Amino acid sequence: MKNIVILISGRGSNMEALIAARDAGDLPVNIAAVISNRLDAKGLETAAKAGIATHYIDHKAFAGREAFDAALAECIDGFAPDLVVLAGFMRILSEGFVRHYEGRLMNIHPSLLPSFPGLHTHRRALEEGVRIHGCTVHFVTPTLDHGPVIVQAAVPVLDSDDEDALSARILRQEHLIYPQAVRWFAEGRLSLDGGRVRIAADLSDGGAFISPVLR
């Protein structure tokens, strides 16, 4: 069974979705630890109640990004993870940190990348008048909100949408596709080929191909 470590900065709703999938028997992983850069992150309490080890490392206590990332990596590596999962971890990670976990560092972003990297994605989507919006699970590279796409979920943008309504609808999709992506990793079905993610067929399902694009 694969070990994963989850990084959060707040409530960690995607972390909650991963825990729920694990508890339901749909995610064959051991969640070894949840680590946050904020002591007041509500997700730490949630993880502790679920019997998961928790750690807090204050990024403000370090002289710079690289020093914090080095301490974070030391903490993470103490749990020997096969995969590190970013679930609302609001820190830009240094290139050295990303390279250290290359191919085993996963993130979810609330847009259909490469559209709308960065913050305030739903507001920007509404301002641009796009008709399709969504979320993306991807492997992390040193370029912010960029990297090989694993799975995306698309939703229509309705004329009645405001930022909160669109965000809530997309968050429901995030909670579906993130556990799916982690499950594919745990099952050894993900591979990188020339900067693109390949998803092996599910042999337990007769070898059927599962589309990496969900609606």
PDB file of N, CA and C in Angstrom, residues 86-152:
ATOM      1  N   LEU A  86      -0.769  18.053  -2.487  1.00  0.00           N
ATOM      2  CA  LEU A  86      -1.073  19.427  -2.095  1.00  0.00           C
ATOM      3  C   LEU A  86      -2.585  19.605  -2.110  1.00  0.00           C
ATOM      4  N   ALA A  87      -3.144  19.956  -0.957  1.00  0.00           N
ATOM      5  CA  ALA A  87      -4.593  20.109  -0.835  1.00  0.00           C
ATOM      6  C   ALA A  87      -4.896  21.472  -0.218  1.00  0.00           C
ATOM      7  N   GLY A  88      -4.738  22.503  -1.040  1.00  0.00           N
ATOM      8  CA  GLY A  88      -4.929  23.846  -0.527  1.00  0.00           C
ATOM      9  C   GLY A  88      -3.726  24.324   0.268  1.00  0.00           C
ATOM     10  N   PHE A  89      -2.539  23.947  -0.168  1.00  0.00           N
ATOM     11  CA  PHE A  89      -1.299  24.387   0.485  1.00  0.00           C
ATOM     12  C   PHE A  89      -0.881  25.690  -0.170  1.00  0.00           C
ATOM     13  N   MET A  90      -1.054  26.790   0.531  1.00  0.00           N
ATOM     14  CA  MET A  90      -0.920  28.114  -0.067  1.00  0.00           C
ATOM     15  C   MET A  90       0.506  28.649   0.049  1.00  0.00           C
ATOM     16  N   ARG A  91       1.414  27.899  -0.529  1.00  0.00           N
ATOM     17  CA  ARG A  91       2.811  28.313  -0.574  1.00  0.00           C
ATOM     18  C   ARG A  91       3.353  28.024  -1.968  1.00  0.00           C
ATOM     19  N   ILE A  92       4.125  28.965  -2.513  1.00  0.00           N
ATOM     20  CA  ILE A  92       4.851  28.704  -3.744  1.00  0.00           C
ATOM     21  C   ILE A  92       6.112  27.939  -3.368  1.00  0.00           C
ATOM     22  N   LEU A  93       6.282  26.772  -3.947  1.00  0.00           N
ATOM     23  CA  LEU A  93       7.374  25.886  -3.563  1.00  0.00           C
ATOM     24  C   LEU A  93       8.612  26.160  -4.411  1.00  0.00           C
ATOM     25  N   SER A  94       9.775  26.047  -3.794  1.00  0.00           N
ATOM     26  CA  SER A  94      11.030  26.305  -4.493  1.00  0.00           C
ATOM     27  C   SER A  94      11.319  25.203  -5.505  1.00  0.00           C
ATOM     28  N   GLU A  95      12.160  25.543  -6.478  1.00  0.00           N
ATOM     29  CA  GLU A  95      12.491  24.565  -7.512  1.00  0.00           C
ATOM     30  C   GLU A  95      13.160  23.329  -6.917  1.00  0.00           C
ATOM     31  N   GLY A  96      14.024  23.525  -5.921  1.00  0.00           N
ATOM     32  CA  GLY A  96      14.692  22.388  -5.308  1.00  0.00           C
ATOM     33  C   GLY A  96      13.719  21.433  -4.655  1.00  0.00           C
ATOM     34  N   PHE A  97      12.715  21.974  -3.988  1.00  0.00           N
ATOM     35  CA  PHE A  97      11.696  21.141  -3.350  1.00  0.00           C
ATOM     36  C   PHE A  97      10.928  20.347  -4.402  1.00  0.00           C
ATOM     37  N   VAL A  98      10.513  21.035  -5.461  1.00  0.00           N
ATOM     38  CA  VAL A  98       9.734  20.378  -6.515  1.00  0.00           C
ATOM     39  C   VAL A  98      10.559  19.289  -7.192  1.00  0.00           C
ATOM     40  N   ARG A  99      11.821  19.571  -7.460  1.00  0.00           N
ATOM     41  CA  ARG A  99      12.685  18.568  -8.103  1.00  0.00           C
ATOM     42  C   ARG A  99      12.870  17.345  -7.200  1.00  0.00           C
ATOM     43  N   HIS A 100      12.940  17.572  -5.902  1.00  0.00           N
ATOM     44  CA  HIS A 100      13.123  16.478  -4.945  1.00  0.00           C
ATOM     45  C   HIS A 100      11.973  15.477  -5.031  1.00  0.00           C
ATOM     46  N   TYR A 101      10.759  15.979  -5.305  1.00  0.00           N
ATOM     47  CA  TYR A 101       9.584  15.105  -5.365  1.00  0.00           C
ATOM     48  C   TYR A 101       9.054  14.941  -6.796  1.00  0.00           C
ATOM     49  N   GLU A 102       9.897  15.145  -7.750  1.00  0.00           N
ATOM     50  CA  GLU A 102       9.479  15.091  -9.155  1.00  0.00           C
ATOM     51  C   GLU A 102       8.790  13.765  -9.482  1.00  0.00           C
ATOM     52  N   GLY A 103       7.615  13.865 -10.079  1.00  0.00           N
ATOM     53  CA  GLY A 103       6.858  12.671 -10.440  1.00  0.00           C
ATOM     54  C   GLY A 103       6.048  12.088  -9.308  1.00  0.00           C
ATOM     55  N   ARG A 104       6.150  12.684  -8.110  1.00  0.00           N
ATOM     56  CA  ARG A 104       5.375  12.193  -6.969  1.00  0.00           C
ATOM     57  C   ARG A 104       4.880  13.352  -6.098  1.00  0.00           C
ATOM     58  N   LEU A 105       4.627  14.475  -6.767  1.00  0.00           N
ATOM     59  CA  LEU A 105       4.069  15.662  -6.122  1.00  0.00           C
ATOM     60  C   LEU A 105       2.864  16.101  -6.932  1.00  0.00           C
ATOM     61  N   MET A 106       1.693  16.052  -6.316  1.00  0.00           N
ATOM     62  CA  MET A 106       0.423  16.239  -7.023  1.00  0.00           C
ATOM     63  C   MET A 106      -0.321  17.445  -6.459  1.00  0.00           C
ATOM     64  N   ASN A 107      -1.001  18.164  -7.336  1.00  0.00           N
ATOM     65  CA  ASN A 107      -1.754  19.351  -6.921  1.00  0.00           C
ATOM     66  C   ASN A 107      -3.097  19.378  -7.642  1.00  0.00           C
ATOM     67  N   ILE A 108      -4.050  20.093  -7.040  1.00  0.00           N
ATOM     68  CA  ILE A 108      -5.315  20.353  -7.711  1.00  0.00           C
ATOM     69  C   ILE A 108      -5.481  21.863  -7.813  1.00  0.00           C
ATOM     70  N   HIS A 109      -5.918  22.320  -8.990  1.00  0.00           N
ATOM     71  CA  HIS A 109      -6.063  23.747  -9.246  1.00  0.00           C
ATOM     72  C   HIS A 109      -7.478  24.015  -9.752  1.00  0.00           C
ATOM     73  N   PRO A 110      -8.127  25.090  -9.265  1.00  0.00           N
ATOM     74  CA  PRO A 110      -9.522  25.351  -9.625  1.00  0.00           C
ATOM     75  C   PRO A 110      -9.686  26.082 -10.955  1.00  0.00           C
ATOM     76  N   SER A 111      -9.141  25.494 -12.012  1.00  0.00           N
ATOM     77  CA  SER A 111      -9.400  25.951 -13.375  1.00  0.00           C
ATOM     78  C   SER A 111      -8.994  24.835 -14.321  1.00  0.00           C
ATOM     79  N   LEU A 112      -9.363  24.992 -15.566  1.00  0.00           N
ATOM     80  CA  LEU A 112      -8.940  24.047 -16.592  1.00  0.00           C
ATOM     81  C   LEU A 112      -7.599  24.539 -17.131  1.00  0.00           C
ATOM     82  N   LEU A 113      -6.535  24.143 -16.453  1.00  0.00           N
ATOM     83  CA  LEU A 113      -5.209  24.558 -16.888  1.00  0.00           C
ATOM     84  C   LEU A 113      -4.955  24.110 -18.333  1.00  0.00           C
ATOM     85  N   PRO A 114      -4.263  24.932 -19.117  1.00  0.00           N
ATOM     86  CA  PRO A 114      -3.439  26.069 -18.712  1.00  0.00           C
ATOM     87  C   PRO A 114      -4.181  27.402 -18.552  1.00  0.00           C
ATOM     88  N   SER A 115      -5.502  27.401 -18.652  1.00  0.00           N
ATOM     89  CA  SER A 115      -6.250  28.636 -18.444  1.00  0.00           C
ATOM     90  C   SER A 115      -6.280  29.004 -16.967  1.00  0.00           C
ATOM     91  N   PHE A 116      -6.157  30.278 -16.674  1.00  0.00           N
ATOM     92  CA  PHE A 116      -6.318  30.850 -15.341  1.00  0.00           C
ATOM     93  C   PHE A 116      -5.424  30.226 -14.273  1.00  0.00           C
ATOM     94  N   PRO A 117      -4.119  30.244 -14.472  1.00  0.00           N
ATOM     95  CA  PRO A 117      -3.230  29.875 -13.365  1.00  0.00           C
ATOM     96  C   PRO A 117      -3.281  30.959 -12.304  1.00  0.00           C
ATOM     97  N   GLY A 118      -2.798  30.645 -11.109  1.00  0.00           N
ATOM     98  CA  GLY A 118      -2.761  31.638 -10.054  1.00  0.00           C
ATOM     99  C   GLY A 118      -4.050  31.712  -9.257  1.00  0.00           C
ATOM    100  N   LEU A 119      -4.306  32.884  -8.674  1.00  0.00           N
ATOM    101  CA  LEU A 119      -5.418  33.068  -7.750  1.00  0.00           C
ATOM    102  C   LEU A 119      -6.657  33.614  -8.444  1.00  0.00           C
ATOM    103  N   HIS A 120      -7.782  33.596  -7.710  1.00  0.00           N
ATOM    104  CA  HIS A 120      -9.054  34.193  -8.128  1.00  0.00           C
ATOM    105  C   HIS A 120      -9.533  33.651  -9.485  1.00  0.00           C
ATOM    106  N   THR A 121      -9.410  32.356  -9.642  1.00  0.00           N
ATOM    107  CA  THR A 121      -9.718  31.743 -10.939  1.00  0.00           C
ATOM    108  C   THR A 121     -11.181  31.894 -11.334  1.00  0.00           C
ATOM    109  N   HIS A 122     -12.095  31.738 -10.369  1.00  0.00           N
ATOM    110  CA  HIS A 122     -13.520  31.797 -10.704  1.00  0.00           C
ATOM    111  C   HIS A 122     -13.930  33.217 -11.076  1.00  0.00           C
ATOM    112  N   ARG A 123     -13.413  34.178 -10.351  1.00  0.00           N
ATOM    113  CA  ARG A 123     -13.696  35.575 -10.680  1.00  0.00           C
ATOM    114  C   ARG A 123     -13.193  35.910 -12.077  1.00  0.00           C
ATOM    115  N   ARG A 124     -12.004  35.470 -12.382  1.00  0.00           N
ATOM    116  CA  ARG A 124     -11.431  35.763 -13.696  1.00  0.00           C
ATOM    117  C   ARG A 124     -12.191  35.066 -14.811  1.00  0.00           C
ATOM    118  N   ALA A 125     -12.641  33.842 -14.541  1.00  0.00           N
ATOM    119  CA  ALA A 125     -13.423  33.121 -15.551  1.00  0.00           C
ATOM    120  C   ALA A 125     -14.724  33.854 -15.850  1.00  0.00           C
ATOM    121  N   LEU A 126     -15.375  34.349 -14.814  1.00  0.00           N
ATOM    122  CA  LEU A 126     -16.617  35.101 -15.018  1.00  0.00           C
ATOM    123  C   LEU A 126     -16.351  36.414 -15.750  1.00  0.00           C
ATOM    124  N   GLU A 127     -15.272  37.079 -15.408  1.00  0.00           N
ATOM    125  CA  GLU A 127     -14.938  38.343 -16.070  1.00  0.00           C
ATOM    126  C   GLU A 127     -14.629  38.145 -17.545  1.00  0.00           C
ATOM    127  N   GLU A 128     -14.019  36.998 -17.868  1.00  0.00           N
ATOM    128  CA  GLU A 128     -13.679  36.710 -19.263  1.00  0.00           C
ATOM    129  C   GLU A 128     -14.857  36.168 -20.057  1.00  0.00           C
ATOM    130  N   GLY A 129     -15.917  35.790 -19.355  1.00  0.00           N
ATOM    131  CA  GLY A 129     -17.103  35.293 -20.044  1.00  0.00           C
ATOM    132  C   GLY A 129     -16.972  33.912 -20.640  1.00  0.00           C
ATOM    133  N   VAL A 130     -16.093  33.075 -20.048  1.00  0.00           N
ATOM    134  CA  VAL A 130     -15.949  31.723 -20.586  1.00  0.00           C
ATOM    135  C   VAL A 130     -17.216  30.918 -20.311  1.00  0.00           C
ATOM    136  N   ARG A 131     -17.480  29.960 -21.153  1.00  0.00           N
ATOM    137  CA  ARG A 131     -18.679  29.126 -21.006  1.00  0.00           C
ATOM    138  C   ARG A 131     -18.398  27.796 -20.332  1.00  0.00           C
ATOM    139  N   ILE A 132     -17.120  27.415 -20.276  1.00  0.00           N
ATOM    140  CA  ILE A 132     -16.724  26.163 -19.627  1.00  0.00           C
ATOM    141  C   ILE A 132     -15.595  26.482 -18.653  1.00  0.00           C
ATOM    142  N   HIS A 133     -15.731  25.992 -17.460  1.00  0.00           N
ATOM    143  CA  HIS A 133     -14.723  26.204 -16.419  1.00  0.00           C
ATOM    144  C   HIS A 133     -14.535  24.856 -15.723  1.00  0.00           C
ATOM    145  N   GLY A 134     -13.637  24.763 -14.767  1.00  0.00           N
ATOM    146  CA  GLY A 134     -13.472  23.467 -14.114  1.00  0.00           C
ATOM    147  C   GLY A 134     -12.274  23.420 -13.205  1.00  0.00           C
ATOM    148  N   CYS A 135     -11.693  22.225 -13.084  1.00  0.00           N
ATOM    149  CA  CYS A 135     -10.560  22.011 -12.190  1.00  0.00           C
ATOM    150  C   CYS A 135      -9.629  20.971 -12.794  1.00  0.00           C
ATOM    151  N   THR A 136      -8.387  20.988 -12.329  1.00  0.00           N
ATOM    152  CA  THR A 136      -7.333  20.157 -12.903  1.00  0.00           C
ATOM    153  C   THR A 136      -6.478  19.543 -11.806  1.00  0.00           C
ATOM    154  N   VAL A 137      -6.245  18.247 -11.886  1.00  0.00           N
ATOM    155  CA  VAL A 137      -5.227  17.591 -11.067  1.00  0.00           C
ATOM    156  C   VAL A 137      -4.003  17.386 -11.947  1.00  0.00           C
ATOM    157  N   HIS A 138      -2.840  17.785 -11.440  1.00  0.00           N
ATOM    158  CA  HIS A 138      -1.630  17.699 -12.254  1.00  0.00           C
ATOM    159  C   HIS A 138      -0.422  17.390 -11.381  1.00  0.00           C
ATOM    160  N   PHE A 139       0.605  16.867 -12.018  1.00  0.00           N
ATOM    161  CA  PHE A 139       1.891  16.742 -11.353  1.00  0.00           C
ATOM    162  C   PHE A 139       2.537  18.121 -11.318  1.00  0.00           C
ATOM    163  N   VAL A 140       3.201  18.428 -10.221  1.00  0.00           N
ATOM    164  CA  VAL A 140       3.779  19.754 -10.023  1.00  0.00           C
ATOM    165  C   VAL A 140       5.150  19.841 -10.679  1.00  0.00           C
ATOM    166  N   THR A 141       5.385  20.977 -11.354  1.00  0.00           N
ATOM    167  CA  THR A 141       6.688  21.310 -11.904  1.00  0.00           C
ATOM    168  C   THR A 141       7.114  22.658 -11.317  1.00  0.00           C
ATOM    169  N   PRO A 142       8.356  23.087 -11.544  1.00  0.00           N
ATOM    170  CA  PRO A 142       8.781  24.370 -10.976  1.00  0.00           C
ATOM    171  C   PRO A 142       7.977  25.578 -11.467  1.00  0.00           C
ATOM    172  N   THR A 143       7.332  25.482 -12.624  1.00  0.00           N
ATOM    173  CA  THR A 143       6.497  26.571 -13.119  1.00  0.00           C
ATOM    174  C   THR A 143       5.157  26.539 -12.399  1.00  0.00           C
ATOM    175  N   LEU A 144       4.748  27.663 -11.833  1.00  0.00           N
ATOM    176  CA  LEU A 144       3.532  27.724 -11.021  1.00  0.00           C
ATOM    177  C   LEU A 144       2.309  27.281 -11.813  1.00  0.00           C
ATOM    178  N   ASP A 145       1.513  26.394 -11.195  1.00  0.00           N
ATOM    179  CA  ASP A 145       0.256  25.914 -11.795  1.00  0.00           C
ATOM    180  C   ASP A 145       0.472  25.412 -13.217  1.00  0.00           C
ATOM    181  N   HIS A 146       1.524  24.654 -13.347  1.00  0.00           N
ATOM    182  CA  HIS A 146       1.864  24.083 -14.639  1.00  0.00           C
ATOM    183  C   HIS A 146       2.421  22.689 -14.381  1.00  0.00           C
ATOM    184  N   GLY A 147       2.165  21.792 -15.285  1.00  0.00           N
ATOM    185  CA  GLY A 147       2.693  20.445 -15.136  1.00  0.00           C
ATOM    186  C   GLY A 147       1.782  19.466 -15.827  1.00  0.00           C
ATOM    187  N   PRO A 148       2.237  18.225 -16.022  1.00  0.00           N
ATOM    188  CA  PRO A 148       1.462  17.230 -16.738  1.00  0.00           C
ATOM    189  C   PRO A 148       0.086  17.018 -16.109  1.00  0.00           C
ATOM    190  N   VAL A 149      -0.944  17.148 -16.935  1.00  0.00           N
ATOM    191  CA  VAL A 149      -2.328  17.012 -16.474  1.00  0.00           C
ATOM    192  C   VAL A 149      -2.677  15.543 -16.290  1.00  0.00           C
ATOM    193  N   ILE A 150      -3.258  15.233 -15.143  1.00  0.00           N
ATOM    194  CA  ILE A 150      -3.700  13.867 -14.852  1.00  0.00           C
ATOM    195  C   ILE A 150      -5.180  13.704 -15.162  1.00  0.00           C
ATOM    196  N   VAL A 151      -5.993  14.614 -14.657  1.00  0.00           N
ATOM    197  CA  VAL A 151      -7.438  14.526 -14.866  1.00  0.00           C
ATOM    198  C   VAL A 151      -8.029  15.919 -14.721  1.00  0.00           C
ATOM    199  N   GLN A 152      -9.086  16.181 -15.492  1.00  0.00           N
ATOM    200  CA  GLN A 152      -9.804  17.448 -15.399  1.00  0.00           C
ATOM    201  C   GLN A 152     -11.300  17.178 -15.340  1.00  0.00           C
TER     202      GLN A 152
END
